[in-house]
Short mmCIF file of C-alpha atoms and ligand atoms in Angstrom, two decimals:
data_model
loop_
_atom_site.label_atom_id
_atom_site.label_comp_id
_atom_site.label_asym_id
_atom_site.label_seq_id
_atom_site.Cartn_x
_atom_site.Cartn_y
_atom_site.Cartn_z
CA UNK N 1 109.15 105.38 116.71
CA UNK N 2 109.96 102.28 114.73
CA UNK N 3 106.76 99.59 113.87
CA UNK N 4 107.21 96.24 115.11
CA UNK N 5 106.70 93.69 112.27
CA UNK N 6 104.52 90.62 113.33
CA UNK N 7 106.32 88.48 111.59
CA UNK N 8 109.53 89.12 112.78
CA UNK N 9 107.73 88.30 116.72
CA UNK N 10 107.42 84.96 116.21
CA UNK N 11 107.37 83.81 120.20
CA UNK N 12 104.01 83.51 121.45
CA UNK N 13 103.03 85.03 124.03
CA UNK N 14 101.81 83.70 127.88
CA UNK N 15 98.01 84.83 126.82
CA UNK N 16 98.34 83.29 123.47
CA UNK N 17 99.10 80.44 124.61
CA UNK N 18 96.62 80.16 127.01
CA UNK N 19 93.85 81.17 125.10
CA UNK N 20 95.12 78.34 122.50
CA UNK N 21 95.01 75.73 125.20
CA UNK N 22 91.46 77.43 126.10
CA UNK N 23 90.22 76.78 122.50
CA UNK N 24 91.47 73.45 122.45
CA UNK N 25 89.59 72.40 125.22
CA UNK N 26 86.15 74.32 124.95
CA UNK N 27 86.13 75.35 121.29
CA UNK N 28 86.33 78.98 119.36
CA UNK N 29 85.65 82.14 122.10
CA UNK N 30 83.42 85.42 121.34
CA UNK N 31 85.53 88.77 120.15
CA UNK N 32 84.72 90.38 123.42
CA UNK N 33 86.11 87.34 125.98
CA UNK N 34 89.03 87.76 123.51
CA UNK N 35 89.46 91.66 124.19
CA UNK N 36 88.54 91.17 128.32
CA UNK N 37 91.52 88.19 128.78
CA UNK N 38 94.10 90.60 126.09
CA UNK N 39 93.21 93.77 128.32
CA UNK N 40 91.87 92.41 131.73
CA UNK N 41 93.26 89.46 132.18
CA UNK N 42 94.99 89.34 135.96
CA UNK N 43 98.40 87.87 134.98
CA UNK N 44 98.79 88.60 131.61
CA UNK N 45 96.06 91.26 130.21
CA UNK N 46 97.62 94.37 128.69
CA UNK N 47 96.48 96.60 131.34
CA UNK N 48 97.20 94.26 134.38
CA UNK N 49 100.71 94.27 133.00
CA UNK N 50 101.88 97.39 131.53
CA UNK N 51 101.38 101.51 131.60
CA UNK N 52 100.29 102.04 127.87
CA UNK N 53 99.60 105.60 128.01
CA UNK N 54 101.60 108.63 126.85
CA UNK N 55 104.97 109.06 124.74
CA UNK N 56 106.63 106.02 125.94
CA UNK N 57 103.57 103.81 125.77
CA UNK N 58 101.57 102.78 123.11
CA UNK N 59 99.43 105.39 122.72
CA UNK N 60 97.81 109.03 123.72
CA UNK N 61 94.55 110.03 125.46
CA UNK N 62 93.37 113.32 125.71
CA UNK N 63 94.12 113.98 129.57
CA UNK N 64 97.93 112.69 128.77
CA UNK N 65 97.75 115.29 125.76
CA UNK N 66 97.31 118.43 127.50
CA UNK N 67 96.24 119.77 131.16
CA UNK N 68 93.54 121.96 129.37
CA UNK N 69 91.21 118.56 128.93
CA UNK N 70 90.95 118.17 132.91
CA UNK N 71 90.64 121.52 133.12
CA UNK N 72 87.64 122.03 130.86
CA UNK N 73 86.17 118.82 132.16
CA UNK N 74 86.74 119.86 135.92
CA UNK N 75 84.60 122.94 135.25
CA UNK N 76 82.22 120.88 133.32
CA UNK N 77 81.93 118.83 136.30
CA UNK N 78 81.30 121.95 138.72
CA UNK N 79 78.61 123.41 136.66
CA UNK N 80 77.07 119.74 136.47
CA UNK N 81 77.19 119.71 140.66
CA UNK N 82 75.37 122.82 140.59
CA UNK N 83 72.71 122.18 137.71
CA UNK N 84 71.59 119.21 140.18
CA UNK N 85 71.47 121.59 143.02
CA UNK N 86 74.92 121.58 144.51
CA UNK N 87 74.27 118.67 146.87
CA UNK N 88 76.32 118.61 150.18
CA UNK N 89 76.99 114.82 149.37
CA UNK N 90 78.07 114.13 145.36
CA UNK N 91 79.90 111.05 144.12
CA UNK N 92 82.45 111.78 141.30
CA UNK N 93 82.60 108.51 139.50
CA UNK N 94 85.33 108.50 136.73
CA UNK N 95 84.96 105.02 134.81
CA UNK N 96 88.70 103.63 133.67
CA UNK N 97 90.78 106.76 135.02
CA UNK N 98 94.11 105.18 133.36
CA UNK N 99 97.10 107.36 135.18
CA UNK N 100 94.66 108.90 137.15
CA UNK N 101 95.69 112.77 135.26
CA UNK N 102 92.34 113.42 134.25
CA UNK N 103 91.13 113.46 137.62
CA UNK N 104 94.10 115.35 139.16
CA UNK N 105 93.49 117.70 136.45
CA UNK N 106 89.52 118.21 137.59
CA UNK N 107 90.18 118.36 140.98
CA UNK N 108 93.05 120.78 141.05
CA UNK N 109 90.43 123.45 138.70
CA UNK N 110 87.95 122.27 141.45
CA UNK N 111 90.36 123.36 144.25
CA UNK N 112 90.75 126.63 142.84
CA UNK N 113 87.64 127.74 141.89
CA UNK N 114 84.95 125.64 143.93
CA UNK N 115 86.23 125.32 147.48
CA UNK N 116 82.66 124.04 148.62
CA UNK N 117 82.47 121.22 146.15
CA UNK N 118 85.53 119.82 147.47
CA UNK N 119 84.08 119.49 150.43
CA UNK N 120 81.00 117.80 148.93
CA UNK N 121 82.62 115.24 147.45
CA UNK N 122 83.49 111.79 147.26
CA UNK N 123 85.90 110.54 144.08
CA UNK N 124 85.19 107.01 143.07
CA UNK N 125 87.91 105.26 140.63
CA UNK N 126 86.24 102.26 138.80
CA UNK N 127 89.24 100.39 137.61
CA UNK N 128 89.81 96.82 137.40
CA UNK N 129 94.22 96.94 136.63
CA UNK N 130 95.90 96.71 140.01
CA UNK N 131 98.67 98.16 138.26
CA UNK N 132 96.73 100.92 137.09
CA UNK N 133 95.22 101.85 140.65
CA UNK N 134 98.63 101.82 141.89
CA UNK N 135 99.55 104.62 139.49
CA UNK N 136 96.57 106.23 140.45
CA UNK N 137 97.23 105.93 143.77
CA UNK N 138 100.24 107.68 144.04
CA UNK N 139 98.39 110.81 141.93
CA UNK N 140 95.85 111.16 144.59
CA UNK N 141 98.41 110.94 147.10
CA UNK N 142 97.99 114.12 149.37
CA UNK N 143 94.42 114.93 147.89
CA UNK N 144 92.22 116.58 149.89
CA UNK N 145 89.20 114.62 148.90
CA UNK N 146 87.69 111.13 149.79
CA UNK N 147 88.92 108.96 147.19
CA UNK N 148 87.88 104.90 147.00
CA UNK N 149 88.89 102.29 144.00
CA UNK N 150 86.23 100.01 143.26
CA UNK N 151 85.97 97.58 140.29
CA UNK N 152 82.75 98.04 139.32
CA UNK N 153 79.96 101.17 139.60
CA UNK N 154 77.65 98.39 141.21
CA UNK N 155 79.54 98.96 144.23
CA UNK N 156 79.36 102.42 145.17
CA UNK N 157 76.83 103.50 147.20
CA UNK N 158 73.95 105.93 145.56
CA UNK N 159 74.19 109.71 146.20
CA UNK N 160 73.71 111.76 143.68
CA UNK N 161 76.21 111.69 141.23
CA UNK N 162 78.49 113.32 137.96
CA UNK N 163 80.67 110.20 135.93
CA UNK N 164 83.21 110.51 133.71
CA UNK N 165 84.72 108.34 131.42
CA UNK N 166 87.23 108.62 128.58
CA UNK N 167 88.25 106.27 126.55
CA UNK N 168 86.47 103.61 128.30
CA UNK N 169 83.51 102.23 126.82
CA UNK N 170 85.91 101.85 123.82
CA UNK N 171 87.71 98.88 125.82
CA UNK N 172 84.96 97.00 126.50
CA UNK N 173 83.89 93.91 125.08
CA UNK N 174 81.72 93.62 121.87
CA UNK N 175 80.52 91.08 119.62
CA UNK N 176 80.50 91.14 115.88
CA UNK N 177 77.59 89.22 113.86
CA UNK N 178 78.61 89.28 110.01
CA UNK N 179 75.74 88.82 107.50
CA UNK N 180 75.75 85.48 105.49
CA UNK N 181 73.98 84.74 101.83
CA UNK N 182 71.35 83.43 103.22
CA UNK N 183 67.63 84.79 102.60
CA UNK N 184 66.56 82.84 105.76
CA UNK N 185 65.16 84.54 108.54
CA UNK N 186 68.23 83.72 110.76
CA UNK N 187 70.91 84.57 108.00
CA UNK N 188 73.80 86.38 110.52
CA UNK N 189 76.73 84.10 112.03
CA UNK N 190 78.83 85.41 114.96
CA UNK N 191 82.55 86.39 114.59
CA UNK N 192 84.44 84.22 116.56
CA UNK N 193 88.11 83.34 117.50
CA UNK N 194 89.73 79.79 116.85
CA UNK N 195 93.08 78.12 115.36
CA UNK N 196 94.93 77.99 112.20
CA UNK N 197 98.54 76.07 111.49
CA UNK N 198 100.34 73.55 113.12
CA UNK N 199 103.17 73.88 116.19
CA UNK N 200 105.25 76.34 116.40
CA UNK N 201 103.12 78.08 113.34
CA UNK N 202 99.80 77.76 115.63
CA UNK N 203 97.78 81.26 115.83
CA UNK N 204 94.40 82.44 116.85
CA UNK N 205 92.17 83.40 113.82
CA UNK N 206 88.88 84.41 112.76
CA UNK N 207 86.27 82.09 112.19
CA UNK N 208 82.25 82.15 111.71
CA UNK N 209 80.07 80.08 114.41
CA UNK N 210 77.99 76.92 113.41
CA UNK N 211 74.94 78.78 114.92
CA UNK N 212 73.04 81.14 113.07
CA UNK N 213 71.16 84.43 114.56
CA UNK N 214 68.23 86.80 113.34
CA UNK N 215 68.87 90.88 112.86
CA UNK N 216 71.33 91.55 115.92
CA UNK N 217 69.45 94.40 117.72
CA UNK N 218 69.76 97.90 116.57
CA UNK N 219 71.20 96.84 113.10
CA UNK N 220 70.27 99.07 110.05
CA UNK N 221 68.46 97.38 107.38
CA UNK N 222 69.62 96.60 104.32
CA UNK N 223 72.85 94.36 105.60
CA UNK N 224 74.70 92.77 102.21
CA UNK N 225 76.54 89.44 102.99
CA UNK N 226 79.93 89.91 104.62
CA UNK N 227 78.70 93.43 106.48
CA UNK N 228 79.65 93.35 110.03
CA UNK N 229 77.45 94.78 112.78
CA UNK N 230 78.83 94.88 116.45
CA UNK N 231 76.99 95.00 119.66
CA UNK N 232 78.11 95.53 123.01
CA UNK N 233 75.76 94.06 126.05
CA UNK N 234 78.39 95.34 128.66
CA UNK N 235 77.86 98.67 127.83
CA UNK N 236 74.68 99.03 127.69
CA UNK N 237 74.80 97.20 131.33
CA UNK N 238 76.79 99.99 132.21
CA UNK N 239 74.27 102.64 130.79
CA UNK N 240 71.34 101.07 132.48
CA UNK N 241 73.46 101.05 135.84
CA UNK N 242 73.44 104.88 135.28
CA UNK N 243 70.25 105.69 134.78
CA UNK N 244 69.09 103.92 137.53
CA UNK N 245 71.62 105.75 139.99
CA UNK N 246 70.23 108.70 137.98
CA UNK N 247 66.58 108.14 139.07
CA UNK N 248 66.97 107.43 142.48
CA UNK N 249 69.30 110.87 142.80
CA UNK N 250 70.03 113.30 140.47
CA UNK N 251 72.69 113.03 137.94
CA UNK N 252 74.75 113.57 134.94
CA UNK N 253 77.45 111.24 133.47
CA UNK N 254 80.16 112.58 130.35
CA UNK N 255 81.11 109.70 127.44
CA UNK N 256 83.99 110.71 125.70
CA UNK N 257 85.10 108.43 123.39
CA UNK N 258 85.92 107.45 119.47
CA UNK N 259 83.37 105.71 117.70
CA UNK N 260 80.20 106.98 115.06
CA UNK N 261 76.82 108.87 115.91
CA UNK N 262 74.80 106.67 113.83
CA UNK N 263 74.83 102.51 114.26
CA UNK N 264 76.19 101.15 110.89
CA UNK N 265 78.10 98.43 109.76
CA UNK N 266 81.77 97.77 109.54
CA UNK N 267 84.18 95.73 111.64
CA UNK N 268 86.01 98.56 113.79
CA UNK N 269 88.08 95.93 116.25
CA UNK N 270 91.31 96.98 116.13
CA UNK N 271 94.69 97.17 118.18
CA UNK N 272 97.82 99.56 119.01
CA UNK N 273 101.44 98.92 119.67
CA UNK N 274 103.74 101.23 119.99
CA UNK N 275 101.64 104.46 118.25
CA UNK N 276 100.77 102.34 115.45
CA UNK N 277 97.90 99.65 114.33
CA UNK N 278 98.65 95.99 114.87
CA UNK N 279 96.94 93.13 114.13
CA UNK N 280 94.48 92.57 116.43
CA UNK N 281 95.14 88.91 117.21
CA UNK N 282 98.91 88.82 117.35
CA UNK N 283 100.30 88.94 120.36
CA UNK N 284 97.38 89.21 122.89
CA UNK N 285 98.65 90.62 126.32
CA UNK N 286 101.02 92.85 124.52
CA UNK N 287 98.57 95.72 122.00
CA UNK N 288 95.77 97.66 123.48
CA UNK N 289 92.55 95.97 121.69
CA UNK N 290 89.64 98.52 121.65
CA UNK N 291 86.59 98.81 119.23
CA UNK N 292 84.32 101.85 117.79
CA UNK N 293 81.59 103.43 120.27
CA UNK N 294 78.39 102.61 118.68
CA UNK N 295 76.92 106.40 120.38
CA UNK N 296 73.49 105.77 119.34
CA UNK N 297 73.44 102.02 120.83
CA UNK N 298 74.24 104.14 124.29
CA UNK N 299 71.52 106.93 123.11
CA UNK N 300 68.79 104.22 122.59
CA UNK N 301 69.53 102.13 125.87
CA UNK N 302 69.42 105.12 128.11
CA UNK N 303 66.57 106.68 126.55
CA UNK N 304 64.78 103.58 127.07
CA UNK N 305 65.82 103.22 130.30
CA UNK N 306 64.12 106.45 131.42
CA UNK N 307 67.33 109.27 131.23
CA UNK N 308 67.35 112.24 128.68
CA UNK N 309 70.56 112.79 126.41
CA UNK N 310 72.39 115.07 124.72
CA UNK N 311 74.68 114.49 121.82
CA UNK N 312 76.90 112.67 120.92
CA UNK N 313 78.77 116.25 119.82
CA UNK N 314 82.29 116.03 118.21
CA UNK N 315 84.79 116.33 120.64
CA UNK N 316 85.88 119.26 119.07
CA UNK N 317 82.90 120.97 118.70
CA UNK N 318 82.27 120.01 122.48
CA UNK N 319 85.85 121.51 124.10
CA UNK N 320 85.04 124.62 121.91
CA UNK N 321 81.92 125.41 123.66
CA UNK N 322 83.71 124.86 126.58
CA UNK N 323 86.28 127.51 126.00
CA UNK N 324 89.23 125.50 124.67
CA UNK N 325 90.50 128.17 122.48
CA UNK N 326 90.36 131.35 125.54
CA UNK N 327 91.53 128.69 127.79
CA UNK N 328 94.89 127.90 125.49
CA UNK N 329 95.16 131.26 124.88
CA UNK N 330 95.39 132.33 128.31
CA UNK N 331 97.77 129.74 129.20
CA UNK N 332 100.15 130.62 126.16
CA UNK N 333 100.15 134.22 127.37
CA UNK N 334 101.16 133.38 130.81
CA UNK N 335 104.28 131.62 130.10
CA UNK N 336 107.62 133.12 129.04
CA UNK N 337 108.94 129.58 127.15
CA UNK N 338 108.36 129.52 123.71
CA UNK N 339 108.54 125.88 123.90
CA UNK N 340 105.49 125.29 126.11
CA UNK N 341 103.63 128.22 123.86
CA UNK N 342 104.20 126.17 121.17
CA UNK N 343 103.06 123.33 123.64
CA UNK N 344 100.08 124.56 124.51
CA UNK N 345 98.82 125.51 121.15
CA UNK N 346 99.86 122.30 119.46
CA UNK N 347 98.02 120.66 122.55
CA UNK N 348 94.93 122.62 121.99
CA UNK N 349 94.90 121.99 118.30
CA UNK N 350 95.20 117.88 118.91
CA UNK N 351 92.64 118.02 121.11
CA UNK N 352 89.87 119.61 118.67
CA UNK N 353 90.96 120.03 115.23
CA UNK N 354 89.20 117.93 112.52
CA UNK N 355 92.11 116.12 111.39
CA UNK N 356 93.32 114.77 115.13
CA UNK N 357 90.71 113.99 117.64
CA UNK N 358 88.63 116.71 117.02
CA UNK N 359 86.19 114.74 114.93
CA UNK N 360 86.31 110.91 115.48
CA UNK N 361 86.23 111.46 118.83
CA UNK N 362 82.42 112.33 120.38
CA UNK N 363 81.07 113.36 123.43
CA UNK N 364 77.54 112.33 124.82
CA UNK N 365 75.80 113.47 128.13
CA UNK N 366 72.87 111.54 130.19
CA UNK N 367 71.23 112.55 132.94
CA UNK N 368 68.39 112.36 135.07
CA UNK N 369 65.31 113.68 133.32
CA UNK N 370 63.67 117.07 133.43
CA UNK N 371 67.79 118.36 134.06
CA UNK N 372 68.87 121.23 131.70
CA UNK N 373 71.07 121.18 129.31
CA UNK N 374 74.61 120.54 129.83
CA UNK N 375 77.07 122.83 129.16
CA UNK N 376 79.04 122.38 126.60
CA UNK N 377 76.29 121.05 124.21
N1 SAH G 401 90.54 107.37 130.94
C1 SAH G 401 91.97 107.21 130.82
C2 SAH G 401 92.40 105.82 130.41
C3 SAH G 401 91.73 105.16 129.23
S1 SAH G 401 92.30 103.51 128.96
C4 SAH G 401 92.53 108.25 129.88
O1 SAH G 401 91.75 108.91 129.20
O2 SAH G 401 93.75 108.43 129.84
C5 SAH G 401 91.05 102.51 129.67
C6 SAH G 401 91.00 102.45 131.17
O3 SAH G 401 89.87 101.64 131.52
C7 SAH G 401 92.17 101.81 131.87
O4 SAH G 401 92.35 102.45 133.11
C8 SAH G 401 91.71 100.36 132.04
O5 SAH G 401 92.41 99.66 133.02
C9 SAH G 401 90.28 100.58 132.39
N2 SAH G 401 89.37 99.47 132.13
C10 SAH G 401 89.27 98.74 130.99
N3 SAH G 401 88.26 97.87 131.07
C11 SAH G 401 87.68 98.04 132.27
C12 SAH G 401 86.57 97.46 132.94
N4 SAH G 401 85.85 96.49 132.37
N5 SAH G 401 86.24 97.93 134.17
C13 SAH G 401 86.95 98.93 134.75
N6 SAH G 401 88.01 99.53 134.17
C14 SAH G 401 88.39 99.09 132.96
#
């Protein structure tokens, strides 16, 4: 797969332009309304627009990777169902489902080895593409469970409830504060987005606001001028959503995702095109803009909020103790193609190993309190 040079795209693209005209009119925007118009935007966002996962897209997640992710997580989800008492009503809640493979993967392990939790459930899709729900649409096609889009978790009625999501709290929208000279109480200025150049040369670049801000909650001390700390309200919205489903009915929700254990500094937005990294800023619309997972942001804010947690785990460490290794064994001695053994192994090995997603990846679990603890960690 070839890179695509920046500066051999010189056309600007419909969001760029608009988010130009945007600026003109109301001034420099935050990071995050930057990454919700280049990702959500209706018209023009990169997931309203295009199908970014897998080989052909821009890049990989786990589910598109190998069968044996849904598989592990579909069991994961079973034993969860059943450490809350096996309800005869459960909401599955996967936040972000992408294709929609993860959750064909879970429910097809579901199918075949817990009949009666098929018929307990209820599969909610929180997704806010339309072209994205239309792909998922067509997997659920012919399933045999309940299965309703909504756009956000607010919307779905309480029950009790497992939720999954991976590679989601990655897209959504953060703000960076960067640490000025200043020995003044309120000494951090916010990262924002404005304009450089003239005409046809006109971009959207980095600049620092006017207004200046104390310690950005949950920042380390010790910040030298030009660190970067990032914070991100939405998902801590999101967290607090959950544990408030989770104290009104039992619960237990899975965060998968890339991002560090411990809150630090360090400017982590970045963007993909085409399996590589690409400049953030250039050509909005068109890259998938994510940042890090700040895991112990999500730790604190459920904690506080009244849930118990467990983790963040590395993924790899996670799948193991979920039986990756038995479970890609089993699989490679089933088939006859060498190709798919070779598959399968590779599959396995992208999944956990150290060197692919084994390690920046994490996985964190919260849950109502006084539950046990989740399998898997
Ligand atoms: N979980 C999938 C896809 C990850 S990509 C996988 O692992 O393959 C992120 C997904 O989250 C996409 O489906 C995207 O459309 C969705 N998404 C991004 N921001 C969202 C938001 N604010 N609310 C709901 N869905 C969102």
């Amino acid at each position: 797969m070839t890179a695509i040079d920046p500066k051999t795209t010189p056309t600007r693209t419909p969001l760029e332009e608009r988010l130009l005209r945007l600026i003109d009119d109301h001034g420099p925007i935050r990071v995050g309304d930057f990454m919700s118009d280049a990702l959500c935007h209706p018209q023009h966002g990169y997931y309203s627009t295009s199908v970014p996962f897998g080989k052909e897209g821009d890049f990989t997640t786990a589910p598109e990777i190998s069968q044996m992710f849904g598989e592990l997580l579909g069991a994961w989800v079973i034993q969860s169902w059943e450490d809350i008492g096996a309800p005869s009503v459960v909401n599955l809640i996967e936040l972000g489902p992408g294709r929609g493979v993860l959750m064909e993967d879970m429910l097809r392990t579901a199918a075949k080895v817990a009949p009666k939790f098929l018929k307990a459930v209820h599969v909610y899709m929180v997704e806010t593409s339309g072209r994205l729900r239309y792909e998922q649409t067509k997997r659920m096609t012919g399933s045999k469970v309940p299965v309703t889009w909504a756009t956000e978790m607010h919307d779905i009625p309480l029950a009790p409830t497992i939720i999954v999501a991976n590679e989601f709290f990655d897209c959504l929208p953060i703000r960076q504060f960067v640490r000025t000279a200043s020995r003044e109480e309120k000494c951090w200025r916010e990262r924002l987005i404005g304009t450089t150049g003239i005409g046809d040369a006109r971009r959207l670049s980095f600049e620092l606001s006017h207004q200046t801000y104390a310690s950005p909650e949950g920042a380390p001390s010790g910040a030298k001028p030009e660190d970067v700390f990032e914070t991100c309200e939405t998902a801590e919205d999101i967290i607090r959503e959950m544990t408030s489903r989770f104290e009104q009915h039992k619960g237990r929700a899975l965060i998968i995702d890339y991002g560090h254990g411990r809150s630090g500094f360090g400017d982590t937005l970045q963007a993909m095109r085409n399996h590589h990294f690409w400049p953030p800023l250039e050509t909005p619309g068109k890259a998938d803009v994510t940042a890090h997972v700040d895991f112990a942001a999500l730790s604190r804010t459920a904690r506080q909020a009244g849930a118990m947690v467990h983790g963040p785990i590395l993924q790899g460490q996670f799948l193991a103790q979920l039986g990756l290794e038995q479970r890609a064994l089993a699989l490679a001695k089933h088939t006859t193609s060498e190709q798919q053994r070779k598959e399968i192994l590779s599959g396995a090995r992208r999944l956990a190993h150290p060197d692919e997603m084994g390690t920046l990846f994490k996985a964190l679990c919260v849950q109502t309190e006084g539950l046990g603890i989740p399998a898997g960690f």
